[in-house]
JSON list of C-alpha atoms in Angstrom, two decimals:
[
{"chain": "T", "resi": 1, "resn": "UNK", "atom": "CA", "xyz": [-42.80, -10.67, 2.21]},
{"chain": "T", "resi": 2, "resn": "UNK", "atom": "CA", "xyz": [-41.41, -7.33, 1.03]},
{"chain": "T", "resi": 3, "resn": "UNK", "atom": "CA", "xyz": [-40.24, -6.16, 4.80]},
{"chain": "T", "resi": 4, "resn": "UNK", "atom": "CA", "xyz": [-37.96, -9.19, 4.88]},
{"chain": "T", "resi": 5, "resn": "UNK", "atom": "CA", "xyz": [-36.53, -9.15, 1.40]},
{"chain": "T", "resi": 6, "resn": "UNK", "atom": "CA", "xyz": [-35.67, -5.62, 1.94]},
{"chain": "T", "resi": 7, "resn": "UNK", "atom": "CA", "xyz": [-34.23, -6.27, 5.50]},
{"chain": "T", "resi": 8, "resn": "UNK", "atom": "CA", "xyz": [-32.13, -9.39, 3.22]},
{"chain": "T", "resi": 9, "resn": "UNK", "atom": "CA", "xyz": [-30.65, -6.74, 1.01]},
{"chain": "T", "resi": 10, "resn": "UNK", "atom": "CA", "xyz": [-30.21, -4.07, 3.39]},
{"chain": "T", "resi": 11, "resn": "UNK", "atom": "CA", "xyz": [-27.90, -6.42, 5.68]},
{"chain": "T", "resi": 12, "resn": "UNK", "atom": "CA", "xyz": [-26.18, -8.15, 2.70]},
{"chain": "T", "resi": 13, "resn": "UNK", "atom": "CA", "xyz": [-25.02, -4.46, 1.54]},
{"chain": "T", "resi": 14, "resn": "UNK", "atom": "CA", "xyz": [-23.78, -3.26, 5.07]},
{"chain": "T", "resi": 15, "resn": "UNK", "atom": "CA", "xyz": [-21.72, -7.05, 5.08]},
{"chain": "T", "resi": 16, "resn": "UNK", "atom": "CA", "xyz": [-20.45, -6.21, 1.38]},
{"chain": "T", "resi": 17, "resn": "UNK", "atom": "CA", "xyz": [-19.39, -2.38, 2.92]},
{"chain": "T", "resi": 18, "resn": "UNK", "atom": "CA", "xyz": [-17.86, -3.51, 5.93]},
{"chain": "T", "resi": 19, "resn": "UNK", "atom": "CA", "xyz": [-16.07, -6.63, 4.09]},
{"chain": "T", "resi": 20, "resn": "UNK", "atom": "CA", "xyz": [-14.72, -3.69, 1.66]},
{"chain": "T", "resi": 21, "resn": "UNK", "atom": "CA", "xyz": [-13.46, -1.62, 4.03]},
{"chain": "T", "resi": 22, "resn": "UNK", "atom": "CA", "xyz": [-11.60, -4.53, 6.18]},
{"chain": "T", "resi": 23, "resn": "UNK", "atom": "CA", "xyz": [-10.40, -5.71, 3.17]},
{"chain": "T", "resi": 24, "resn": "UNK", "atom": "CA", "xyz": [-8.83, -2.28, 2.16]},
{"chain": "T", "resi": 25, "resn": "UNK", "atom": "CA", "xyz": [-7.77, -2.12, 5.88]},
{"chain": "T", "resi": 26, "resn": "UNK", "atom": "CA", "xyz": [-5.67, -5.63, 5.57]},
{"chain": "T", "resi": 27, "resn": "UNK", "atom": "CA", "xyz": [-4.10, -3.91, 2.29]},
{"chain": "T", "resi": 28, "resn": "UNK", "atom": "CA", "xyz": [-2.68, -0.78, 3.90]},
{"chain": "T", "resi": 29, "resn": "UNK", "atom": "CA", "xyz": [-1.53, -2.55, 7.12]},
{"chain": "T", "resi": 30, "resn": "UNK", "atom": "CA", "xyz": [0.28, -5.16, 4.22]},
{"chain": "T", "resi": 31, "resn": "UNK", "atom": "CA", "xyz": [1.74, -2.10, 2.62]},
{"chain": "T", "resi": 32, "resn": "UNK", "atom": "CA", "xyz": [2.67, -0.63, 5.89]},
{"chain": "T", "resi": 33, "resn": "UNK", "atom": "CA", "xyz": [5.01, -3.63, 6.98]},
{"chain": "T", "resi": 34, "resn": "UNK", "atom": "CA", "xyz": [6.44, -4.01, 3.73]},
{"chain": "T", "resi": 35, "resn": "UNK", "atom": "CA", "xyz": [7.78, -0.47, 3.85]},
{"chain": "T", "resi": 36, "resn": "UNK", "atom": "CA", "xyz": [8.94, -0.93, 7.86]},
{"chain": "T", "resi": 37, "resn": "UNK", "atom": "CA", "xyz": [10.96, -3.71, 6.50]},
{"chain": "T", "resi": 38, "resn": "UNK", "atom": "CA", "xyz": [12.18, -2.34, 3.70]},
{"chain": "T", "resi": 39, "resn": "UNK", "atom": "CA", "xyz": [13.22, 1.10, 5.54]},
{"chain": "T", "resi": 40, "resn": "UNK", "atom": "CA", "xyz": [14.48, -1.15, 8.63]},
{"chain": "T", "resi": 41, "resn": "UNK", "atom": "CA", "xyz": [16.86, -2.97, 6.01]},
{"chain": "T", "resi": 42, "resn": "UNK", "atom": "CA", "xyz": [18.43, 0.09, 4.54]},
{"chain": "T", "resi": 43, "resn": "UNK", "atom": "CA", "xyz": [18.61, 1.96, 7.95]},
{"chain": "T", "resi": 44, "resn": "UNK", "atom": "CA", "xyz": [20.32, -1.41, 9.76]},
{"chain": "T", "resi": 45, "resn": "UNK", "atom": "CA", "xyz": [18.24, -1.65, 12.13]},
{"chain": "T", "resi": 46, "resn": "UNK", "atom": "CA", "xyz": [17.97, -5.46, 12.63]},
{"chain": "T", "resi": 47, "resn": "UNK", "atom": "CA", "xyz": [15.52, -5.53, 15.50]},
{"chain": "T", "resi": 48, "resn": "UNK", "atom": "CA", "xyz": [12.89, -4.12, 13.55]},
{"chain": "T", "resi": 49, "resn": "UNK", "atom": "CA", "xyz": [13.67, -5.80, 10.63]},
{"chain": "T", "resi": 50, "resn": "UNK", "atom": "CA", "xyz": [14.15, -9.36, 12.09]},
{"chain": "T", "resi": 51, "resn": "UNK", "atom": "CA", "xyz": [10.31, -8.58, 13.70]},
{"chain": "T", "resi": 52, "resn": "UNK", "atom": "CA", "xyz": [8.84, -8.33, 10.15]},
{"chain": "T", "resi": 53, "resn": "UNK", "atom": "CA", "xyz": [9.51, -11.65, 9.37]},
{"chain": "T", "resi": 54, "resn": "UNK", "atom": "CA", "xyz": [7.56, -14.99, 10.39]},
{"chain": "T", "resi": 55, "resn": "UNK", "atom": "CA", "xyz": [10.42, -16.82, 11.71]},
{"chain": "T", "resi": 56, "resn": "UNK", "atom": "CA", "xyz": [9.96, -20.07, 10.92]},
{"chain": "T", "resi": 57, "resn": "UNK", "atom": "CA", "xyz": [11.54, -23.26, 9.24]},
{"chain": "T", "resi": 58, "resn": "UNK", "atom": "CA", "xyz": [9.46, -22.43, 6.15]},
{"chain": "T", "resi": 59, "resn": "UNK", "atom": "CA", "xyz": [10.17, -18.73, 5.81]},
{"chain": "T", "resi": 60, "resn": "UNK", "atom": "CA", "xyz": [12.47, -17.80, 2.44]},
{"chain": "T", "resi": 61, "resn": "UNK", "atom": "CA", "xyz": [14.50, -15.48, 1.03]},
{"chain": "T", "resi": 62, "resn": "UNK", "atom": "CA", "xyz": [15.49, -15.11, -2.92]},
{"chain": "T", "resi": 63, "resn": "UNK", "atom": "CA", "xyz": [17.68, -12.49, -4.78]},
{"chain": "T", "resi": 64, "resn": "UNK", "atom": "CA", "xyz": [18.41, -12.47, -8.67]},
{"chain": "T", "resi": 65, "resn": "UNK", "atom": "CA", "xyz": [20.38, -10.21, -10.83]},
{"chain": "T", "resi": 66, "resn": "UNK", "atom": "CA", "xyz": [23.02, -9.90, -13.38]},
{"chain": "T", "resi": 67, "resn": "UNK", "atom": "CA", "xyz": [25.87, -10.50, -10.75]},
{"chain": "T", "resi": 68, "resn": "UNK", "atom": "CA", "xyz": [24.63, -12.68, -8.26]},
{"chain": "T", "resi": 69, "resn": "UNK", "atom": "CA", "xyz": [21.91, -15.05, -7.26]},
{"chain": "T", "resi": 70, "resn": "UNK", "atom": "CA", "xyz": [21.49, -15.89, -3.91]},
{"chain": "T", "resi": 71, "resn": "UNK", "atom": "CA", "xyz": [18.70, -17.72, -1.64]},
{"chain": "T", "resi": 72, "resn": "UNK", "atom": "CA", "xyz": [18.24, -18.42, 1.73]},
{"chain": "T", "resi": 73, "resn": "UNK", "atom": "CA", "xyz": [15.82, -21.35, 3.25]},
{"chain": "T", "resi": 74, "resn": "UNK", "atom": "CA", "xyz": [14.36, -20.80, 6.72]},
{"chain": "T", "resi": 75, "resn": "UNK", "atom": "CA", "xyz": [14.78, -18.19, 9.26]},
{"chain": "T", "resi": 76, "resn": "UNK", "atom": "CA", "xyz": [17.81, -19.43, 10.93]},
{"chain": "T", "resi": 77, "resn": "UNK", "atom": "CA", "xyz": [19.59, -19.17, 7.19]},
{"chain": "T", "resi": 78, "resn": "UNK", "atom": "CA", "xyz": [17.94, -15.95, 6.35]},
{"chain": "T", "resi": 79, "resn": "UNK", "atom": "CA", "xyz": [19.19, -14.49, 10.04]},
{"chain": "T", "resi": 80, "resn": "UNK", "atom": "CA", "xyz": [22.81, -15.93, 9.15]},
{"chain": "T", "resi": 81, "resn": "UNK", "atom": "CA", "xyz": [22.90, -15.07, 5.76]},
{"chain": "T", "resi": 82, "resn": "UNK", "atom": "CA", "xyz": [22.40, -11.01, 6.70]},
{"chain": "T", "resi": 83, "resn": "UNK", "atom": "CA", "xyz": [24.23, -11.25, 10.18]},
{"chain": "T", "resi": 84, "resn": "UNK", "atom": "CA", "xyz": [27.23, -10.04, 8.58]},
{"chain": "T", "resi": 85, "resn": "UNK", "atom": "CA", "xyz": [25.22, -7.24, 6.78]},
{"chain": "T", "resi": 86, "resn": "UNK", "atom": "CA", "xyz": [23.44, -5.69, 9.33]},
{"chain": "T", "resi": 87, "resn": "UNK", "atom": "CA", "xyz": [27.05, -5.53, 11.36]},
{"chain": "T", "resi": 88, "resn": "UNK", "atom": "CA", "xyz": [28.76, -3.93, 8.70]},
{"chain": "T", "resi": 89, "resn": "UNK", "atom": "CA", "xyz": [26.58, -1.76, 6.73]},
{"chain": "T", "resi": 90, "resn": "UNK", "atom": "CA", "xyz": [26.27, 1.56, 7.08]},
{"chain": "T", "resi": 91, "resn": "UNK", "atom": "CA", "xyz": [22.56, 3.25, 6.97]},
{"chain": "T", "resi": 92, "resn": "UNK", "atom": "CA", "xyz": [21.18, 4.47, 4.05]},
{"chain": "T", "resi": 93, "resn": "UNK", "atom": "CA", "xyz": [18.39, 7.07, 3.39]},
{"chain": "T", "resi": 94, "resn": "UNK", "atom": "CA", "xyz": [17.36, 5.77, -0.09]},
{"chain": "T", "resi": 95, "resn": "UNK", "atom": "CA", "xyz": [14.65, 6.68, -1.51]},
{"chain": "T", "resi": 96, "resn": "UNK", "atom": "CA", "xyz": [12.13, 3.90, -2.60]},
{"chain": "T", "resi": 97, "resn": "UNK", "atom": "CA", "xyz": [9.59, 4.27, -5.31]},
{"chain": "T", "resi": 98, "resn": "UNK", "atom": "CA", "xyz": [7.06, 0.99, -5.54]},
{"chain": "T", "resi": 99, "resn": "UNK", "atom": "CA", "xyz": [4.31, 0.68, -8.03]},
{"chain": "T", "resi": 100, "resn": "UNK", "atom": "CA", "xyz": [2.22, -1.71, -6.10]},
{"chain": "T", "resi": 101, "resn": "UNK", "atom": "CA", "xyz": [0.66, -4.67, -8.99]},
{"chain": "T", "resi": 102, "resn": "UNK", "atom": "CA", "xyz": [-0.84, -6.93, -6.95]},
{"chain": "T", "resi": 103, "resn": "UNK", "atom": "CA", "xyz": [-2.29, -7.56, -3.59]},
{"chain": "T", "resi": 104, "resn": "UNK", "atom": "CA", "xyz": [-4.25, -10.47, -2.61]},
{"chain": "T", "resi": 105, "resn": "UNK", "atom": "CA", "xyz": [-5.63, -11.53, 1.11]},
{"chain": "T", "resi": 106, "resn": "UNK", "atom": "CA", "xyz": [-7.09, -14.16, 1.64]},
{"chain": "T", "resi": 107, "resn": "UNK", "atom": "CA", "xyz": [-7.77, -15.80, 5.44]},
{"chain": "T", "resi": 108, "resn": "UNK", "atom": "CA", "xyz": [-4.85, -15.49, 7.27]},
{"chain": "T", "resi": 109, "resn": "UNK", "atom": "CA", "xyz": [-2.40, -15.34, 4.21]},
{"chain": "T", "resi": 110, "resn": "UNK", "atom": "CA", "xyz": [-1.68, -12.68, 1.75]},
{"chain": "T", "resi": 111, "resn": "UNK", "atom": "CA", "xyz": [0.56, -12.03, -1.52]},
{"chain": "T", "resi": 112, "resn": "UNK", "atom": "CA", "xyz": [1.77, -8.80, -2.60]},
{"chain": "T", "resi": 113, "resn": "UNK", "atom": "CA", "xyz": [3.81, -7.98, -5.38]},
{"chain": "T", "resi": 114, "resn": "UNK", "atom": "CA", "xyz": [5.29, -4.75, -7.03]},
{"chain": "T", "resi": 115, "resn": "UNK", "atom": "CA", "xyz": [7.83, -3.23, -8.83]},
{"chain": "T", "resi": 116, "resn": "UNK", "atom": "CA", "xyz": [10.59, -0.98, -6.71]},
{"chain": "T", "resi": 117, "resn": "UNK", "atom": "CA", "xyz": [13.40, 1.28, -7.85]},
{"chain": "T", "resi": 118, "resn": "UNK", "atom": "CA", "xyz": [16.23, 2.15, -4.89]},
{"chain": "T", "resi": 119, "resn": "UNK", "atom": "CA", "xyz": [17.92, 5.86, -5.36]},
{"chain": "T", "resi": 120, "resn": "UNK", "atom": "CA", "xyz": [21.07, 6.30, -3.39]},
{"chain": "T", "resi": 121, "resn": "UNK", "atom": "CA", "xyz": [24.40, 6.30, -4.46]},
{"chain": "T", "resi": 122, "resn": "UNK", "atom": "CA", "xyz": [24.41, 3.02, -5.88]},
{"chain": "T", "resi": 123, "resn": "UNK", "atom": "CA", "xyz": [23.21, 2.04, -9.55]},
{"chain": "T", "resi": 124, "resn": "UNK", "atom": "CA", "xyz": [20.85, -0.85, -9.23]},
{"chain": "T", "resi": 125, "resn": "UNK", "atom": "CA", "xyz": [18.38, -1.87, -11.94]},
{"chain": "T", "resi": 126, "resn": "UNK", "atom": "CA", "xyz": [14.58, -1.59, -10.80]},
{"chain": "T", "resi": 127, "resn": "UNK", "atom": "CA", "xyz": [13.35, -4.95, -9.34]},
{"chain": "T", "resi": 128, "resn": "UNK", "atom": "CA", "xyz": [10.47, -6.93, -9.56]},
{"chain": "T", "resi": 129, "resn": "UNK", "atom": "CA", "xyz": [9.49, -8.23, -5.69]},
{"chain": "T", "resi": 130, "resn": "UNK", "atom": "CA", "xyz": [6.93, -10.48, -4.19]},
{"chain": "T", "resi": 131, "resn": "UNK", "atom": "CA", "xyz": [6.43, -10.93, -1.20]},
{"chain": "T", "resi": 132, "resn": "UNK", "atom": "CA", "xyz": [4.12, -13.81, 0.77]},
{"chain": "T", "resi": 133, "resn": "UNK", "atom": "CA", "xyz": [3.06, -13.01, 4.24]},
{"chain": "T", "resi": 134, "resn": "UNK", "atom": "CA", "xyz": [0.82, -14.75, 6.91]},
{"chain": "T", "resi": 135, "resn": "UNK", "atom": "CA", "xyz": [-0.88, -13.31, 9.84]},
{"chain": "T", "resi": 136, "resn": "UNK", "atom": "CA", "xyz": [0.36, -14.19, 13.37]},
{"chain": "T", "resi": 137, "resn": "UNK", "atom": "CA", "xyz": [-1.56, -13.11, 16.08]},
{"chain": "T", "resi": 138, "resn": "UNK", "atom": "CA", "xyz": [-3.08, -10.20, 14.55]},
{"chain": "T", "resi": 139, "resn": "UNK", "atom": "CA", "xyz": [0.02, -9.06, 12.76]},
{"chain": "T", "resi": 140, "resn": "UNK", "atom": "CA", "xyz": [0.99, -9.78, 9.31]},
{"chain": "T", "resi": 141, "resn": "UNK", "atom": "CA", "xyz": [4.42, -11.26, 8.94]},
{"chain": "T", "resi": 142, "resn": "UNK", "atom": "CA", "xyz": [7.01, -12.21, 6.19]},
{"chain": "T", "resi": 143, "resn": "UNK", "atom": "CA", "xyz": [6.91, -15.59, 4.83]},
{"chain": "T", "resi": 144, "resn": "UNK", "atom": "CA", "xyz": [8.86, -15.37, 1.78]},
{"chain": "T", "resi": 145, "resn": "UNK", "atom": "CA", "xyz": [10.89, -12.24, -0.41]},
{"chain": "T", "resi": 146, "resn": "UNK", "atom": "CA", "xyz": [11.39, -12.84, -3.90]},
{"chain": "T", "resi": 147, "resn": "UNK", "atom": "CA", "xyz": [13.79, -9.99, -5.91]},
{"chain": "T", "resi": 148, "resn": "UNK", "atom": "CA", "xyz": [14.51, -10.36, -9.05]},
{"chain": "T", "resi": 149, "resn": "UNK", "atom": "CA", "xyz": [16.60, -7.06, -11.08]},
{"chain": "T", "resi": 150, "resn": "UNK", "atom": "CA", "xyz": [14.12, -5.85, -14.39]},
{"chain": "T", "resi": 151, "resn": "UNK", "atom": "CA", "xyz": [16.37, -5.86, -17.02]},
{"chain": "T", "resi": 152, "resn": "UNK", "atom": "CA", "xyz": [16.66, -3.73, -20.08]},
{"chain": "T", "resi": 153, "resn": "UNK", "atom": "CA", "xyz": [15.96, -5.21, -23.46]},
{"chain": "T", "resi": 154, "resn": "UNK", "atom": "CA", "xyz": [19.47, -5.28, -24.62]},
{"chain": "T", "resi": 155, "resn": "UNK", "atom": "CA", "xyz": [20.78, -7.09, -21.51]},
{"chain": "T", "resi": 156, "resn": "UNK", "atom": "CA", "xyz": [21.06, -10.77, -20.78]},
{"chain": "T", "resi": 157, "resn": "UNK", "atom": "CA", "xyz": [17.95, -11.97, -18.62]},
{"chain": "T", "resi": 158, "resn": "UNK", "atom": "CA", "xyz": [18.64, -14.26, -15.85]}
]
């Protein structure tokens, strides 16, 4: 009986180690995808940026700061909304700083929350960002993006 109990404990520990390792791999894959999507956006690499997205009718993108509030529902709307940007913007080698706050993975879905500061030739406030992702054919894809500027205490909040 003791042998069966030991085998059971060893198997459970092995499963825990494998599960923890797999979870860490998924989190790294999600971080890498978000980095790839952001880099492609600033470098005006439409093909890579678009390939980071789940191009579905339920995709969603939103942005809000003190100068603008905007959103697009569905991949066709997101794609159309960024068409002019990818045709007219100049590539930027902006330095991106992220502070990862939460990444949760469940099955084929994930949630990532972080703050981001963009350092380039424009004065941008830091941003609070959320990504919702889904795994499609073994690869993570972005389903939803929410970006809101983090305002200083003395500035009006949205």
